[in-house]
mmCIF file with all atom_site columns, C-alpha atoms in Angstrom:
data_model
loop_
_atom_site.group_PDB
_atom_site.id
_atom_site.type_symbol
_atom_site.label_atom_id
_atom_site.label_alt_id
_atom_site.label_comp_id
_atom_site.label_asym_id
_atom_site.label_entity_id
_atom_site.label_seq_id
_atom_site.pdbx_PDB_ins_code
_atom_site.Cartn_x
_atom_site.Cartn_y
_atom_site.Cartn_z
_atom_site.occupancy
_atom_site.B_iso_or_equiv
_atom_site.pdbx_formal_charge
_atom_site.auth_seq_id
_atom_site.auth_comp_id
_atom_site.auth_asym_id
_atom_site.auth_atom_id
_atom_site.pdbx_PDB_model_num
ATOM 1   C CA . UNK A 1 1   ? -8.628  -11.863 -0.964  1.00 0.00 ? 5   UNK A CA 1
ATOM 2   C CA . UNK A 1 2   ? -4.997  -11.866 -2.018  1.00 0.00 ? 6   UNK A CA 1
ATOM 3   C CA . UNK A 1 3   ? -3.863  -11.248 -5.534  1.00 0.00 ? 7   UNK A CA 1
ATOM 4   C CA . UNK A 1 4   ? -3.486  -14.563 -7.407  1.00 0.00 ? 8   UNK A CA 1
ATOM 5   C CA . UNK A 1 5   ? 0.082   -15.677 -8.099  1.00 0.00 ? 9   UNK A CA 1
ATOM 6   C CA . UNK A 1 6   ? 1.418   -16.153 -11.580 1.00 0.00 ? 10  UNK A CA 1
ATOM 7   C CA . UNK A 1 7   ? 2.777   -19.515 -12.713 1.00 0.00 ? 11  UNK A CA 1
ATOM 8   C CA . UNK A 1 8   ? 6.471   -20.017 -13.395 1.00 0.00 ? 12  UNK A CA 1
ATOM 9   C CA . UNK A 1 9   ? 7.982   -20.420 -9.934  1.00 0.00 ? 13  UNK A CA 1
ATOM 10  C CA . UNK A 1 10  ? 7.140   -22.633 -6.946  1.00 0.00 ? 14  UNK A CA 1
ATOM 11  C CA . UNK A 1 11  ? 5.474   -19.757 -5.076  1.00 0.00 ? 15  UNK A CA 1
ATOM 12  C CA . UNK A 1 12  ? 4.181   -18.138 -8.270  1.00 0.00 ? 16  UNK A CA 1
ATOM 13  C CA . UNK A 1 13  ? 6.759   -15.320 -8.236  1.00 0.00 ? 17  UNK A CA 1
ATOM 14  C CA . UNK A 1 14  ? 9.811   -14.995 -10.417 1.00 0.00 ? 18  UNK A CA 1
ATOM 15  C CA . UNK A 1 15  ? 11.614  -12.402 -8.255  1.00 0.00 ? 19  UNK A CA 1
ATOM 16  C CA . UNK A 1 16  ? 11.044  -9.728  -5.621  1.00 0.00 ? 20  UNK A CA 1
ATOM 17  C CA . UNK A 1 17  ? 10.031  -7.158  -8.206  1.00 0.00 ? 21  UNK A CA 1
ATOM 18  C CA . UNK A 1 18  ? 7.375   -9.550  -9.473  1.00 0.00 ? 22  UNK A CA 1
ATOM 19  C CA . UNK A 1 19  ? 6.004   -9.830  -5.933  1.00 0.00 ? 23  UNK A CA 1
ATOM 20  C CA . UNK A 1 20  ? 6.031   -6.046  -5.425  1.00 0.00 ? 24  UNK A CA 1
ATOM 21  C CA . UNK A 1 21  ? 4.245   -5.485  -8.733  1.00 0.00 ? 25  UNK A CA 1
ATOM 22  C CA . UNK A 1 22  ? 1.594   -8.010  -7.762  1.00 0.00 ? 26  UNK A CA 1
ATOM 23  C CA . UNK A 1 23  ? 0.982   -6.388  -4.373  1.00 0.00 ? 27  UNK A CA 1
ATOM 24  C CA . UNK A 1 24  ? 0.946   -2.811  -5.725  1.00 0.00 ? 28  UNK A CA 1
ATOM 25  C CA . UNK A 1 25  ? -0.777  -3.508  -9.043  1.00 0.00 ? 29  UNK A CA 1
ATOM 26  C CA . UNK A 1 26  ? -3.692  -1.355  -10.062 1.00 0.00 ? 30  UNK A CA 1
ATOM 27  C CA . UNK A 1 27  ? -4.393  2.323   -10.244 1.00 0.00 ? 31  UNK A CA 1
ATOM 28  C CA . UNK A 1 28  ? -4.883  3.035   -6.540  1.00 0.00 ? 32  UNK A CA 1
ATOM 29  C CA . UNK A 1 29  ? -2.674  0.778   -4.409  1.00 0.00 ? 33  UNK A CA 1
ATOM 30  C CA . UNK A 1 30  ? 0.510   2.824   -4.713  1.00 0.00 ? 34  UNK A CA 1
ATOM 31  C CA . UNK A 1 31  ? -1.472  5.956   -3.859  1.00 0.00 ? 35  UNK A CA 1
ATOM 32  C CA . UNK A 1 32  ? -2.950  4.207   -0.807  1.00 0.00 ? 36  UNK A CA 1
ATOM 33  C CA . UNK A 1 33  ? 0.598   3.298   0.281   1.00 0.00 ? 37  UNK A CA 1
ATOM 34  C CA . UNK A 1 34  ? 1.615   6.935   -0.142  1.00 0.00 ? 38  UNK A CA 1
ATOM 35  C CA . UNK A 1 35  ? -1.385  8.185   1.862   1.00 0.00 ? 39  UNK A CA 1
ATOM 36  C CA . UNK A 1 36  ? -0.633  5.774   4.721   1.00 0.00 ? 40  UNK A CA 1
ATOM 37  C CA . UNK A 1 37  ? 3.075   6.613   4.704   1.00 0.00 ? 41  UNK A CA 1
ATOM 38  C CA . UNK A 1 38  ? 2.554   10.224  5.696   1.00 0.00 ? 42  UNK A CA 1
ATOM 39  C CA . UNK A 1 39  ? 0.614   9.454   8.875   1.00 0.00 ? 43  UNK A CA 1
ATOM 40  C CA . UNK A 1 40  ? 0.892   6.560   11.341  1.00 0.00 ? 44  UNK A CA 1
ATOM 41  C CA . UNK A 1 41  ? -2.856  5.796   11.373  1.00 0.00 ? 45  UNK A CA 1
ATOM 42  C CA . UNK A 1 42  ? -5.589  6.890   9.009   1.00 0.00 ? 46  UNK A CA 1
ATOM 43  C CA . UNK A 1 43  ? -9.322  6.326   9.072   1.00 0.00 ? 47  UNK A CA 1
ATOM 44  C CA . UNK A 1 44  ? -11.282 5.234   6.004   1.00 0.00 ? 48  UNK A CA 1
ATOM 45  C CA . UNK A 1 45  ? -12.811 8.687   5.457   1.00 0.00 ? 49  UNK A CA 1
ATOM 46  C CA . UNK A 1 46  ? -9.402  10.366  5.654   1.00 0.00 ? 50  UNK A CA 1
ATOM 47  C CA . UNK A 1 47  ? -8.025  8.007   3.015   1.00 0.00 ? 51  UNK A CA 1
ATOM 48  C CA . UNK A 1 48  ? -10.992 8.635   0.768   1.00 0.00 ? 52  UNK A CA 1
ATOM 49  C CA . UNK A 1 49  ? -10.517 12.415  1.037   1.00 0.00 ? 53  UNK A CA 1
ATOM 50  C CA . UNK A 1 50  ? -6.793  12.073  0.249   1.00 0.00 ? 54  UNK A CA 1
ATOM 51  C CA . UNK A 1 51  ? -7.546  10.057  -2.900  1.00 0.00 ? 55  UNK A CA 1
ATOM 52  C CA . UNK A 1 52  ? -10.029 12.081  -4.955  1.00 0.00 ? 56  UNK A CA 1
ATOM 53  C CA . UNK A 1 53  ? -11.802 9.954   -7.526  1.00 0.00 ? 57  UNK A CA 1
ATOM 54  C CA . UNK A 1 54  ? -11.618 6.633   -5.679  1.00 0.00 ? 58  UNK A CA 1
ATOM 55  C CA . UNK A 1 55  ? -14.954 5.074   -4.765  1.00 0.00 ? 59  UNK A CA 1
ATOM 56  C CA . UNK A 1 56  ? -15.638 3.680   -1.319  1.00 0.00 ? 60  UNK A CA 1
ATOM 57  C CA . UNK A 1 57  ? -16.101 0.217   -2.803  1.00 0.00 ? 61  UNK A CA 1
ATOM 58  C CA . UNK A 1 58  ? -12.720 0.240   -4.554  1.00 0.00 ? 62  UNK A CA 1
ATOM 59  C CA . UNK A 1 59  ? -10.942 1.667   -1.500  1.00 0.00 ? 63  UNK A CA 1
ATOM 60  C CA . UNK A 1 60  ? -12.456 -0.975  0.789   1.00 0.00 ? 64  UNK A CA 1
ATOM 61  C CA . UNK A 1 61  ? -11.571 -3.738  -1.667  1.00 0.00 ? 65  UNK A CA 1
ATOM 62  C CA . UNK A 1 62  ? -7.964  -2.594  -2.059  1.00 0.00 ? 66  UNK A CA 1
ATOM 63  C CA . UNK A 1 63  ? -7.510  -2.167  1.694   1.00 0.00 ? 67  UNK A CA 1
ATOM 64  C CA . UNK A 1 64  ? -8.771  -5.748  2.244   1.00 0.00 ? 68  UNK A CA 1
ATOM 65  C CA . UNK A 1 65  ? -6.392  -7.081  -0.425  1.00 0.00 ? 69  UNK A CA 1
ATOM 66  C CA . UNK A 1 66  ? -3.458  -5.130  1.007   1.00 0.00 ? 70  UNK A CA 1
ATOM 67  C CA . UNK A 1 67  ? -4.291  -6.382  4.503   1.00 0.00 ? 71  UNK A CA 1
ATOM 68  C CA . UNK A 1 68  ? -4.343  -9.976  3.215   1.00 0.00 ? 72  UNK A CA 1
ATOM 69  C CA . UNK A 1 69  ? -0.986  -9.369  1.484   1.00 0.00 ? 73  UNK A CA 1
ATOM 70  C CA . UNK A 1 70  ? 0.513   -8.188  4.803   1.00 0.00 ? 74  UNK A CA 1
ATOM 71  C CA . UNK A 1 71  ? 1.114   -4.599  3.693   1.00 0.00 ? 75  UNK A CA 1
ATOM 72  C CA . UNK A 1 72  ? -1.663  -2.854  5.655   1.00 0.00 ? 76  UNK A CA 1
ATOM 73  C CA . UNK A 1 73  ? -2.712  -3.352  9.277   1.00 0.00 ? 77  UNK A CA 1
ATOM 74  C CA . UNK A 1 74  ? -6.361  -2.793  10.242  1.00 0.00 ? 78  UNK A CA 1
ATOM 75  C CA . UNK A 1 75  ? -7.500  -2.018  13.788  1.00 0.00 ? 79  UNK A CA 1
ATOM 76  C CA . UNK A 1 76  ? -11.205 -1.993  14.630  1.00 0.00 ? 80  UNK A CA 1
ATOM 77  C CA . UNK A 1 77  ? -12.256 -0.282  17.866  1.00 0.00 ? 81  UNK A CA 1
ATOM 78  C CA . UNK A 1 78  ? -15.386 -1.369  19.712  1.00 0.00 ? 82  UNK A CA 1
ATOM 79  C CA . UNK A 1 79  ? -16.955 2.078   19.914  1.00 0.00 ? 83  UNK A CA 1
ATOM 80  C CA . UNK A 1 80  ? -20.154 3.772   18.920  1.00 0.00 ? 84  UNK A CA 1
ATOM 81  C CA . UNK A 1 81  ? -19.921 4.949   16.204  1.00 0.00 ? 85  UNK A CA 1
ATOM 82  C CA . UNK A 1 82  ? -17.511 2.253   14.991  1.00 0.00 ? 86  UNK A CA 1
ATOM 83  C CA . UNK A 1 83  ? -13.942 3.360   14.321  1.00 0.00 ? 87  UNK A CA 1
ATOM 84  C CA . UNK A 1 84  ? -11.441 1.574   12.077  1.00 0.00 ? 88  UNK A CA 1
ATOM 85  C CA . UNK A 1 85  ? -7.851  2.721   11.525  1.00 0.00 ? 89  UNK A CA 1
ATOM 86  C CA . UNK A 1 86  ? -5.373  1.605   8.891   1.00 0.00 ? 90  UNK A CA 1
ATOM 87  C CA . UNK A 1 87  ? -1.592  1.736   9.031   1.00 0.00 ? 91  UNK A CA 1
ATOM 88  C CA . UNK A 1 88  ? 1.378   0.287   7.192   1.00 0.00 ? 92  UNK A CA 1
ATOM 89  C CA . UNK A 1 89  ? 2.996   -2.891  8.460   1.00 0.00 ? 93  UNK A CA 1
ATOM 90  C CA . UNK A 1 90  ? 6.789   -3.151  8.482   1.00 0.00 ? 94  UNK A CA 1
ATOM 91  C CA . UNK A 1 91  ? 6.563   -4.856  5.077   1.00 0.00 ? 95  UNK A CA 1
ATOM 92  C CA . UNK A 1 92  ? 4.405   -1.987  3.858   1.00 0.00 ? 96  UNK A CA 1
ATOM 93  C CA . UNK A 1 93  ? 6.972   0.555   5.053   1.00 0.00 ? 97  UNK A CA 1
ATOM 94  C CA . UNK A 1 94  ? 9.775   -1.341  3.299   1.00 0.00 ? 98  UNK A CA 1
ATOM 95  C CA . UNK A 1 95  ? 7.711   -1.540  0.120   1.00 0.00 ? 99  UNK A CA 1
ATOM 96  C CA . UNK A 1 96  ? 6.989   2.194   0.272   1.00 0.00 ? 100 UNK A CA 1
ATOM 97  C CA . UNK A 1 97  ? 10.715  2.901   0.699   1.00 0.00 ? 101 UNK A CA 1
ATOM 98  C CA . UNK A 1 98  ? 11.521  0.688   -2.299  1.00 0.00 ? 102 UNK A CA 1
ATOM 99  C CA . UNK A 1 99  ? 9.022   2.621   -4.438  1.00 0.00 ? 103 UNK A CA 1
ATOM 100 C CA . UNK A 1 100 ? 10.614  5.959   -3.575  1.00 0.00 ? 104 UNK A CA 1
ATOM 101 C CA . UNK A 1 101 ? 12.180  7.674   -6.617  1.00 0.00 ? 105 UNK A CA 1
ATOM 102 C CA . UNK A 1 102 ? 15.994  7.584   -6.872  1.00 0.00 ? 106 UNK A CA 1
ATOM 103 C CA . UNK A 1 103 ? 18.045  10.644  -5.901  1.00 0.00 ? 107 UNK A CA 1
ATOM 104 C CA . UNK A 1 104 ? 18.451  13.161  -8.762  1.00 0.00 ? 108 UNK A CA 1
ATOM 105 C CA . UNK A 1 105 ? 22.020  12.098  -9.638  1.00 0.00 ? 109 UNK A CA 1
ATOM 106 C CA . UNK A 1 106 ? 21.057  8.440   -9.966  1.00 0.00 ? 110 UNK A CA 1
ATOM 107 C CA . UNK A 1 107 ? 18.106  8.966   -12.303 1.00 0.00 ? 111 UNK A CA 1
ATOM 108 C CA . UNK A 1 108 ? 20.239  9.461   -15.435 1.00 0.00 ? 112 UNK A CA 1
ATOM 109 C CA . UNK A 1 109 ? 19.671  5.950   -16.724 1.00 0.00 ? 113 UNK A CA 1
ATOM 110 C CA . UNK A 1 110 ? 23.407  5.251   -16.859 1.00 0.00 ? 114 UNK A CA 1
ATOM 111 C CA . UNK A 1 111 ? 24.851  2.284   -14.959 1.00 0.00 ? 115 UNK A CA 1
ATOM 112 C CA . UNK A 1 112 ? 26.846  3.156   -11.819 1.00 0.00 ? 116 UNK A CA 1
ATOM 113 C CA . UNK A 1 113 ? 30.583  3.688   -12.263 1.00 0.00 ? 117 UNK A CA 1
ATOM 114 C CA . UNK A 1 114 ? 32.726  0.599   -12.021 1.00 0.00 ? 118 UNK A CA 1
ATOM 115 C CA . UNK A 1 115 ? 30.245  -1.713  -13.782 1.00 0.00 ? 119 UNK A CA 1
#
């Protein structure tokens, strides 16, 4: 299930930041992005161990939402026992890069020179 869009624009988004906030909203989604960024593929149990305090139900729900939003890719292997791996899509990688903190010199809150 994708996150519902807000009214105000034809697609429900006012700008790109609005879209990013909708996709990463909630307590855990940014942390899931971070956990997937450090490793190309992670299994459900690995993600759960990396995110202490998250329940299996919440993790599964967020992963489904992020998959529907095109941020996470899910691969299910036909094995016994079953194996499922999660990774970031290209959009997920770009979103993770956009959420990265600015370099130390740019975090002063002042506008760049020349503006």
